[in-house]
Short mmCIF file of C-alpha atoms and ligand atoms in Angstrom, two decimals:
data_model
loop_
_atom_site.label_atom_id
_atom_site.label_comp_id
_atom_site.label_asym_id
_atom_site.label_seq_id
_atom_site.Cartn_x
_atom_site.Cartn_y
_atom_site.Cartn_z
CA MET A 210 0.03 0.02 -0.11
CA SER A 211 1.28 3.44 -1.70
CA VAL A 212 2.14 6.00 2.01
CA VAL A 213 0.69 8.95 0.79
CA CYS A 214 2.97 11.25 3.11
CA ILE A 215 0.62 14.45 4.19
CA GLU A 216 2.61 17.85 5.41
CA PHE A 217 2.97 17.53 8.67
CA LYS A 218 1.08 19.68 11.44
CA PRO A 219 1.83 21.36 14.65
CA GLY A 220 -0.19 19.95 16.96
CA LEU A 221 -2.59 18.77 14.04
CA GLU A 222 -4.63 22.33 13.69
CA GLY A 223 -6.66 22.63 10.53
CA VAL A 224 -5.96 18.27 9.84
CA PRO A 225 -10.27 16.41 10.64
CA ALA A 226 -9.98 13.87 13.02
CA THR A 227 -12.92 12.26 12.41
CA GLN A 228 -16.37 13.69 10.32
CA SER A 229 -19.09 14.08 13.29
CA SER A 230 -22.11 15.95 13.86
CA ILE A 231 -22.41 16.38 17.26
CA SER A 232 -21.53 19.45 17.11
CA TYR A 233 -20.09 22.79 14.24
CA VAL A 234 -18.14 25.70 14.92
CA ASP A 235 -17.85 28.61 12.09
CA GLY A 236 -14.31 30.90 13.84
CA GLN A 237 -14.89 33.42 11.60
CA GLN A 238 -18.43 34.38 12.24
CA GLY A 239 -18.84 32.64 15.86
CA VAL A 240 -21.73 30.92 15.36
CA LEU A 241 -21.59 27.68 18.19
CA GLU A 242 -24.37 25.10 17.40
CA TYR A 243 -24.67 21.75 18.91
CA ARG A 244 -26.20 18.48 16.32
CA GLY A 245 -27.38 22.13 14.13
CA ILE A 246 -29.60 24.07 16.84
CA ASN A 247 -27.62 27.79 17.41
CA ILE A 248 -25.54 28.01 20.59
CA GLN A 249 -27.77 30.26 21.47
CA GLU A 250 -31.18 29.24 21.26
CA LEU A 251 -30.27 26.50 23.74
CA ALA A 252 -28.95 29.06 25.83
CA LYS A 253 -32.48 30.58 25.96
CA LYS A 254 -34.76 27.46 25.56
CA SER A 255 -32.94 24.41 26.51
CA SER A 256 -31.51 22.64 30.07
CA PHE A 257 -28.36 21.04 30.56
CA LEU A 258 -29.78 17.75 30.96
CA GLU A 259 -32.26 18.05 27.43
CA THR A 260 -28.86 19.75 25.83
CA ALA A 261 -27.09 16.57 26.88
CA TYR A 262 -29.62 13.91 25.84
CA LEU A 263 -29.11 16.18 22.58
CA LEU A 264 -26.26 15.63 22.06
CA ILE A 265 -25.55 12.06 23.31
CA TRP A 266 -27.86 10.60 20.87
CA GLY A 267 -28.21 13.33 18.57
CA TYR A 268 -32.04 14.27 19.08
CA LEU A 269 -34.32 16.46 21.50
CA PRO A 270 -36.16 13.68 23.45
CA SER A 271 -39.81 13.85 23.75
CA LYS A 272 -40.91 15.01 27.21
CA GLU A 273 -41.57 10.80 28.33
CA GLU A 274 -38.06 11.11 27.22
CA LEU A 275 -36.49 13.49 29.31
CA GLU A 276 -38.91 13.14 32.21
CA SER A 277 -37.27 9.10 32.52
CA PHE A 278 -33.74 11.04 31.25
CA GLU A 279 -33.59 13.24 34.48
CA HIS A 280 -35.12 10.56 36.77
CA ASP A 281 -32.52 8.34 36.39
CA ILE A 282 -29.94 10.25 36.51
CA ARG A 283 -31.28 11.77 40.48
CA TYR A 284 -30.95 8.14 41.05
CA HIS A 285 -27.61 7.80 40.01
CA ARG A 286 -26.18 10.83 42.00
CA ARG A 287 -24.69 8.75 45.04
CA ILE A 288 -21.12 7.84 44.88
CA LYS A 289 -20.27 4.39 46.76
CA TYR A 290 -17.97 4.83 50.19
CA ARG A 291 -15.17 3.82 48.87
CA ILE A 292 -14.72 7.09 46.27
CA ARG A 293 -15.60 8.69 49.74
CA ASP A 294 -13.24 6.99 51.75
CA MET A 295 -10.76 7.39 48.91
CA MET A 296 -11.67 11.47 48.87
CA LYS A 297 -10.28 11.27 52.31
CA CYS A 298 -7.33 11.16 51.60
CA PHE A 299 -6.40 13.16 49.51
CA PRO A 300 -3.75 16.07 50.52
CA GLU A 301 -5.77 19.30 50.31
CA THR A 302 -3.24 21.00 48.80
CA GLY A 303 -3.93 18.62 46.44
CA HIS A 304 -6.15 20.16 42.17
CA PRO A 305 -9.26 18.47 42.59
CA MET A 306 -8.66 19.00 38.80
CA ASP A 307 -6.22 15.62 40.07
CA ALA A 308 -8.67 14.62 42.33
CA LEU A 309 -11.74 14.79 39.83
CA GLN A 310 -9.15 12.06 37.38
CA THR A 311 -8.52 10.12 39.96
CA SER A 312 -12.15 9.33 41.36
CA ALA A 313 -13.09 9.46 37.45
CA ALA A 314 -11.08 6.44 37.10
CA ALA A 315 -12.78 4.92 40.08
CA LEU A 316 -15.94 4.66 38.88
CA GLY A 317 -14.22 2.45 36.68
CA LEU A 318 -13.69 0.15 39.46
CA PHE A 319 -17.94 -0.36 41.14
CA TYR A 320 -19.38 -0.90 37.04
CA SER A 321 -19.50 -3.59 34.29
CA ARG A 322 -17.20 -2.83 32.34
CA ARG A 323 -17.07 -2.48 28.26
CA ALA A 324 -20.56 -3.69 27.59
CA LEU A 325 -19.88 -1.25 24.47
CA ASP A 326 -21.98 -3.04 21.92
CA ASN A 327 -25.66 -2.95 24.57
CA PRO A 328 -27.34 0.31 24.26
CA GLU A 329 -28.52 -0.50 27.40
CA TYR A 330 -24.35 -0.53 29.48
CA ILE A 331 -24.00 2.57 26.76
CA ARG A 332 -27.28 4.05 28.83
CA SER A 333 -26.61 3.16 32.74
CA ALA A 334 -22.89 4.24 31.65
CA VAL A 335 -23.55 7.77 30.48
CA VAL A 336 -26.50 8.74 34.01
CA ARG A 337 -23.92 6.93 36.13
CA LEU A 338 -20.91 9.50 34.77
CA LEU A 339 -23.10 12.59 34.15
CA ALA A 340 -24.37 11.72 37.20
CA LYS A 341 -21.97 11.35 39.98
CA ILE A 342 -19.46 13.65 38.90
CA PRO A 343 -20.66 16.66 40.22
CA THR A 344 -21.23 14.42 43.34
CA MET A 345 -17.71 13.76 44.01
CA VAL A 346 -16.45 17.57 42.66
CA ALA A 347 -18.48 18.66 45.35
CA ALA A 348 -17.90 15.84 47.69
CA SER A 349 -13.72 16.36 47.32
CA GLU A 350 -14.31 20.29 48.39
CA LEU A 351 -16.37 20.23 51.04
CA MET A 352 -13.49 16.79 52.59
CA ARG A 353 -11.32 19.02 51.24
CA ARG A 354 -12.04 21.95 53.76
CA GLY A 355 -12.29 19.84 56.15
CA ASN A 356 -16.15 18.83 56.01
CA ASP A 357 -18.07 15.43 55.42
CA ALA A 358 -19.60 15.75 52.46
CA VAL A 359 -23.73 15.89 51.77
CA GLN A 360 -25.56 13.78 49.73
CA PRO A 361 -27.79 15.01 46.76
CA LYS A 362 -31.46 16.15 47.01
CA ASP A 363 -33.18 14.32 45.40
CA ASP A 364 -36.21 17.13 44.59
CA LEU A 365 -34.26 19.93 43.44
CA ASP A 366 -32.80 20.03 39.41
CA TYR A 367 -28.97 18.84 38.79
CA ALA A 368 -27.79 22.51 39.00
CA ALA A 369 -29.32 23.44 42.17
CA ASN A 370 -28.26 20.53 43.59
CA PHE A 371 -24.52 21.00 42.78
CA LEU A 372 -24.63 24.60 43.81
CA TYR A 373 -26.26 22.70 47.37
CA MET A 374 -24.10 20.17 47.71
CA LEU A 375 -20.75 22.26 47.18
CA ASN A 376 -22.48 25.56 49.33
CA GLU A 377 -24.68 23.68 52.28
CA ARG A 378 -27.58 26.06 51.36
CA GLU A 379 -30.57 25.52 48.52
CA PRO A 380 -29.21 28.11 45.39
CA ASP A 381 -31.45 31.47 44.56
CA PRO A 382 -33.02 30.47 41.37
CA LEU A 383 -31.17 32.92 39.36
CA ALA A 384 -28.10 31.53 41.06
CA ALA A 385 -29.22 27.92 39.24
CA GLN A 386 -30.30 29.19 35.78
CA VAL A 387 -27.60 30.38 35.23
CA PHE A 388 -25.24 27.87 36.27
CA ASP A 389 -27.57 25.71 34.30
CA VAL A 390 -27.19 28.36 31.60
CA CYS A 391 -24.12 27.58 31.76
CA LEU A 392 -23.41 23.96 31.85
CA ILE A 393 -25.02 24.01 28.77
CA LEU A 394 -22.50 27.01 26.76
CA HIS A 395 -19.77 24.60 28.28
CA ALA A 396 -20.70 21.01 27.44
CA GLU A 397 -19.89 20.32 23.81
CA HIS A 398 -17.25 21.89 20.99
CA THR A 399 -15.99 20.56 18.65
CA ILE A 400 -13.19 18.25 18.51
CA ASN A 401 -10.95 20.20 21.35
CA ALA A 402 -8.48 18.41 22.75
CA SER A 403 -9.97 16.56 26.00
CA THR A 404 -12.17 15.54 23.18
CA PHE A 405 -9.46 14.24 20.75
CA SER A 406 -7.88 12.25 24.08
CA ALA A 407 -11.59 11.59 24.70
CA MET A 408 -11.60 9.89 21.18
CA VAL A 409 -8.32 8.14 21.38
CA THR A 410 -9.04 6.43 23.88
CA SER A 411 -12.41 5.62 23.13
CA SER A 412 -10.83 3.70 19.85
CA THR A 413 -9.33 1.38 22.74
CA LEU A 414 -12.24 0.71 23.44
CA THR A 415 -11.26 0.77 26.68
CA ASP A 416 -14.25 1.20 29.25
CA PRO A 417 -16.18 5.16 29.25
CA TYR A 418 -14.44 5.62 33.07
CA ALA A 419 -11.13 5.99 31.61
CA VAL A 420 -11.82 8.06 28.70
CA ILE A 421 -14.06 10.17 31.42
CA ALA A 422 -11.15 10.95 33.01
CA SER A 423 -8.53 11.00 30.76
CA ALA A 424 -10.57 13.77 29.10
CA VAL A 425 -10.11 15.32 32.53
CA GLY A 426 -6.76 15.13 32.58
CA THR A 427 -6.32 17.35 29.27
CA LEU A 428 -9.07 19.75 30.77
CA ALA A 429 -6.87 20.66 33.16
CA GLY A 430 -3.47 21.78 31.15
CA PRO A 431 -3.71 25.88 31.45
CA LEU A 432 -4.19 26.33 26.90
CA HIS A 433 -7.36 24.73 27.99
CA GLY A 434 -9.41 24.24 30.39
CA GLY A 435 -7.80 25.68 32.75
CA ALA A 436 -7.59 29.00 31.29
CA ASN A 437 -10.83 30.10 34.09
CA GLU A 438 -8.89 30.17 37.30
CA ASP A 439 -5.08 32.00 35.25
CA VAL A 440 -8.06 34.67 34.06
CA ILE A 441 -9.45 35.65 38.24
CA THR A 442 -5.03 36.23 39.05
CA MET A 443 -4.93 38.41 35.70
CA LEU A 444 -7.94 40.61 37.12
CA SER A 445 -6.29 40.36 40.47
CA GLU A 446 -3.68 41.11 39.55
CA ILE A 447 -3.13 44.09 37.01
CA GLY A 448 -5.96 45.52 39.79
CA SER A 449 -7.25 48.91 38.50
CA VAL A 450 -8.18 49.52 35.41
CA GLU A 451 -5.94 51.85 35.15
CA ASN A 452 -3.64 49.63 35.69
CA VAL A 453 -4.91 47.31 32.88
CA ARG A 454 -2.61 49.02 30.37
CA PRO A 455 0.89 48.33 30.80
CA TYR A 456 0.14 45.14 32.10
CA LEU A 457 -0.96 44.78 28.68
CA GLU A 458 1.90 46.46 27.68
CA LYS A 459 4.16 43.73 29.93
CA CYS A 460 2.00 40.33 29.00
CA LEU A 461 3.50 41.88 25.10
CA GLU A 462 6.45 42.08 25.35
CA THR A 463 7.52 39.20 27.75
CA LYS A 464 5.66 37.65 24.82
CA ALA A 465 3.35 37.08 27.50
CA LYS A 466 -0.94 34.30 26.56
CA ILE A 467 -3.72 36.83 28.25
CA MET A 468 -4.82 34.14 29.41
CA GLY A 469 -9.13 34.23 28.25
CA PHE A 470 -8.02 35.14 24.99
CA GLY A 471 -7.78 33.59 21.41
CA HIS A 472 -8.43 30.84 20.30
CA ARG A 473 -7.50 28.03 18.11
CA VAL A 474 -10.46 28.23 16.06
CA TYR A 475 -13.41 31.93 17.23
CA LYS A 476 -11.36 33.82 14.94
CA VAL A 477 -13.67 36.86 16.92
CA LYS A 478 -15.22 36.71 20.55
CA ASP A 479 -16.57 32.68 21.07
CA PRO A 480 -20.32 33.76 21.53
CA ARG A 481 -21.02 31.81 24.88
CA ALA A 482 -17.90 34.25 25.57
CA ILE A 483 -20.87 36.80 24.88
CA ILE A 484 -23.02 35.15 26.36
CA LEU A 485 -21.34 34.55 29.38
CA GLN A 486 -21.15 38.68 30.06
CA GLU A 487 -24.60 38.32 29.79
CA LEU A 488 -25.08 35.69 32.94
CA ALA A 489 -22.45 37.74 34.35
CA GLU A 490 -24.31 41.15 33.55
CA LYS A 491 -27.91 39.24 35.22
CA LEU A 492 -25.62 37.98 38.36
CA PHE A 493 -24.03 41.54 39.37
CA GLU A 494 -27.92 43.31 39.38
CA LYS A 495 -29.15 41.29 42.16
CA PHE A 496 -26.25 39.96 43.45
CA GLY A 497 -24.31 43.03 44.04
CA TYR A 498 -20.78 43.97 41.74
CA ASP A 499 -17.96 42.08 41.03
CA LYS A 500 -14.69 45.17 40.97
CA TYR A 501 -12.74 42.56 38.35
CA TYR A 502 -16.15 43.15 36.25
CA GLU A 503 -15.01 46.64 34.92
CA ILE A 504 -11.17 45.74 34.97
CA ALA A 505 -12.14 42.91 32.47
CA LEU A 506 -14.09 44.90 30.25
CA GLU A 507 -10.76 47.38 30.07
CA LEU A 508 -8.80 44.82 29.29
CA GLU A 509 -10.86 43.67 26.41
CA LYS A 510 -11.05 46.72 25.13
CA ALA A 511 -7.04 47.40 25.52
CA VAL A 512 -6.47 43.73 23.82
CA GLU A 513 -8.56 43.88 21.18
CA GLU A 514 -6.81 47.26 20.13
CA LYS A 515 -3.83 45.76 19.84
CA LEU A 516 -4.18 42.24 18.92
CA GLY A 517 -7.82 42.10 17.54
CA HIS A 518 -6.11 42.22 14.53
CA LYS A 519 -4.81 38.99 13.98
CA GLY A 520 -7.70 37.93 15.52
CA ILE A 521 -7.34 37.11 19.23
CA TYR A 522 -10.13 37.86 21.42
CA PRO A 523 -11.98 36.65 24.87
CA ASN A 524 -12.92 32.86 24.80
CA VAL A 525 -15.06 30.77 26.53
CA ASP A 526 -12.74 31.97 29.67
CA PHE A 527 -12.39 35.45 29.88
CA TYR A 528 -16.02 35.59 31.78
CA SER A 529 -17.18 32.36 33.50
CA GLY A 530 -14.69 32.59 36.31
CA LEU A 531 -16.61 35.89 36.92
CA VAL A 532 -19.94 34.36 36.38
CA TYR A 533 -18.33 31.74 39.21
CA ARG A 534 -17.33 34.67 41.30
CA LYS A 535 -20.82 35.18 42.29
CA LEU A 536 -22.41 31.33 42.79
CA GLY A 537 -19.82 31.14 45.69
CA ILE A 538 -17.56 28.86 43.70
CA SER A 539 -13.62 29.41 44.48
CA SER A 540 -11.39 29.68 41.56
CA ASP A 541 -9.71 26.24 41.82
CA LEU A 542 -13.44 23.96 41.03
CA PHE A 543 -13.99 26.35 37.62
CA THR A 544 -11.89 23.81 35.78
CA PRO A 545 -13.84 20.48 37.90
CA VAL A 546 -17.35 22.77 36.73
CA PHE A 547 -15.98 23.11 33.43
CA ALA A 548 -15.35 19.80 33.79
CA ILE A 549 -18.24 19.06 34.66
CA ALA A 550 -20.37 20.10 31.96
CA ARG A 551 -18.22 18.92 28.91
CA VAL A 552 -19.05 14.71 30.34
CA ALA A 553 -22.05 15.59 27.99
CA GLY A 554 -19.93 16.16 24.94
CA TRP A 555 -17.28 13.08 26.00
CA LEU A 556 -20.25 11.79 25.80
CA ALA A 557 -21.07 12.36 22.06
CA HIS A 558 -18.35 11.88 21.16
CA TRP A 559 -16.48 8.09 22.71
CA LYS A 560 -20.39 6.99 21.75
CA GLU A 561 -19.93 8.81 18.14
CA GLN A 562 -16.52 7.21 18.34
CA LEU A 563 -17.45 3.47 18.44
CA THR A 564 -20.79 3.44 15.95
CA GLU A 565 -17.51 3.36 13.17
CA ASN A 566 -14.09 2.71 14.74
CA ARG A 567 -10.85 2.81 13.76
CA ILE A 568 -7.96 2.66 17.01
CA PHE A 569 -6.34 6.11 16.18
CA ARG A 570 -2.96 5.57 15.69
CA PRO A 571 -1.33 8.32 12.97
CA THR A 572 2.26 8.35 11.84
CA GLN A 573 5.23 10.53 11.87
CA ILE A 574 7.96 12.24 9.68
CA TYR A 575 10.95 11.05 11.82
CA THR A 576 13.77 13.57 12.30
CA GLY A 577 16.66 11.29 13.45
CA GLU A 578 19.59 8.63 12.94
CA HIS A 579 20.59 5.39 11.62
CA ASN A 580 22.45 2.60 12.73
CA ILE A 581 23.90 4.71 15.43
CA SER A 582 26.46 1.71 17.53
CA TYR A 583 26.12 1.08 21.46
CA THR A 584 28.35 2.64 22.71
CA PRO A 585 29.29 0.16 26.24
CA ILE A 586 29.03 2.61 28.97
CA GLN A 587 32.93 2.77 30.21
CA GLU A 588 33.26 4.31 26.84
CA ARG A 589 30.64 7.62 27.90
C1 SDX B 204 -11.28 27.60 25.54
O1 SDX B 204 -9.93 24.78 20.96
C2 SDX B 204 -11.23 24.49 22.33
O2 SDX B 204 -12.10 24.02 21.69
C3 SDX B 204 -10.83 25.14 23.53
C4 SDX B 204 -12.61 25.72 24.32
C5 SDX B 204 -13.39 24.24 24.07
O3 SDX B 204 -14.81 24.51 24.37
O4 SDX B 204 -13.30 23.09 24.76
O5 SDX B 204 -12.58 26.42 23.33
C6 SDX B 204 -12.26 25.85 25.52
O6 SDX B 204 -11.05 27.67 24.53
C7 SDX B 204 -10.38 27.49 26.23
C8 SDX B 204 -9.13 28.28 26.22
C9 SDX B 204 -8.57 28.79 26.82
N1 SDX B 204 -6.84 29.11 27.08
C10 SDX B 204 -6.16 30.58 26.88
O7 SDX B 204 -7.07 31.55 27.42
C11 SDX B 204 -4.95 30.54 27.37
C12 SDX B 204 -4.81 31.55 26.82
N2 SDX B 204 -5.36 31.32 24.96
C13 SDX B 204 -3.71 30.75 23.94
O8 SDX B 204 -3.56 29.71 24.98
C14 SDX B 204 -4.41 30.14 22.70
O9 SDX B 204 -4.78 30.81 22.08
C15 SDX B 204 -5.39 28.98 22.19
C16 SDX B 204 -3.86 28.02 23.02
C17 SDX B 204 -6.03 28.78 22.99
C18 SDX B 204 -5.44 29.21 20.91
O10 SDX B 204 -3.80 28.37 20.43
P1 SDX B 204 -3.47 28.85 19.08
O11 SDX B 204 -3.98 28.40 18.20
O12 SDX B 204 -1.89 27.53 19.37
O13 SDX B 204 -2.28 29.66 18.90
P2 SDX B 204 -1.43 29.70 18.81
O14 SDX B 204 -0.15 30.24 20.38
O15 SDX B 204 -0.69 29.37 18.03
O16 SDX B 204 -0.78 32.09 18.89
C19 SDX B 204 -1.11 33.00 17.10
C20 SDX B 204 -0.28 33.38 17.86
C21 SDX B 204 1.06 34.24 17.82
O17 SDX B 204 1.67 35.32 18.12
P3 SDX B 204 2.54 35.01 16.73
O18 SDX B 204 3.55 34.31 16.60
O19 SDX B 204 1.80 34.17 15.54
O20 SDX B 204 3.19 36.30 16.35
O21 SDX B 204 -1.30 34.01 18.86
C22 SDX B 204 -0.64 34.98 19.47
C23 SDX B 204 0.28 34.01 19.21
O22 SDX B 204 1.46 34.35 20.35
N3 SDX B 204 -1.48 34.37 20.69
C24 SDX B 204 -1.77 35.27 21.71
C25 SDX B 204 -3.10 34.66 23.42
N4 SDX B 204 -3.16 33.57 21.94
C26 SDX B 204 -2.93 33.31 20.97
N5 SDX B 204 -0.73 36.37 22.12
C27 SDX B 204 -1.63 36.96 24.04
N6 SDX B 204 -2.69 36.00 24.09
C28 SDX B 204 -2.88 35.67 23.87
N7 SDX B 204 -3.71 34.24 25.26
#
């Protein structure tokens, strides 16, 4: 078979790694669609669980299908006490993303593995992961603070229950509604780094818990999901509107990346950033202003002046942290919250990968040498 030499593209930029009908991004127009439905529509009219169903099974569920899905998710929110006991051994100084990756992989120890041709197994894995990941994020956070985890509250919906488990009190309805929209916005985004990880891991036909653990580890990096936490650190370092431009000048001189800006695909403002900004303003109106917001607005303006010509605009991570702060979520939990939502997209790609699977095994352009003789250690 003749080997066709395809030009090497660092980071596989612009190289299709799959054919998918799950989501679509137009980076020039700033469009994001889930199964053909615009993200603005879903943010306004859908719920996270309905959106997760749409992403995973490819259509908007009927009333009965959605009720059955929501019921099953409520029923499976609890986690095994052995997983909770394992979390009690995690060091307080450990990062919540490492805790999440560990506990997600641990789920695989408890549930049957690899009946991947059985739709019931697929559904049970989807339900368990969507149901238990929020519980694990909240539980490990409470234990990190030295408290006992609280059990999920079955009469609360998905978003409200997570905020309840995290803050130990039922959230304001607006806070729960805003958080549900945040989950919709973060649910899926074509073949980003963590989704690609999920696909590669899925292609070996391992269990879905290992797939999600692999994706969580990838999302943790500051160039991918970890930027939202760094944005808040950056805004606090800037400290005032007057210091925005001097700070930006320093970043440009040292070629430092400005966290929350830029995107491999979007060359305009990320449509999710636009909606997150609106959500932040809704929360400020009800719960009070955040001084970091005016710094963020000034930074967005300054970055556009300096880097707009290179297509560097706010991405999803720039305003999400300001929303989460208002919801009482600490900054090192921002990326685990991103992961809670993205489990829906990762599972959609896992399921899609299984339909026409072929194990990922790309090639390379070898740049090393050949026929080197071995030098004994005493001669080195
Ligand atoms: C998300 O892929 C996805 O879909 C990700 C995501 C999802 O939903 O899964 O959308 C999530 O968007 C999170 C991204 C969060 N990361 C950050 O905010 C970190 C800061 N951003 C950059 O590291 C960067 O923009 C990336 C990693 C997001 C994208 O980088 P690329 O496509 O590899 O671009 P690049 O690094 O090759 O940069 C191209 C040029 C360079 O300038 P030159 O060397 O050509 O002169 O743009 C510059 C870069 O220096 N640039 C930036 C910049 N991002 C790119 N300069 C300053 N600040 C930045 N943030």
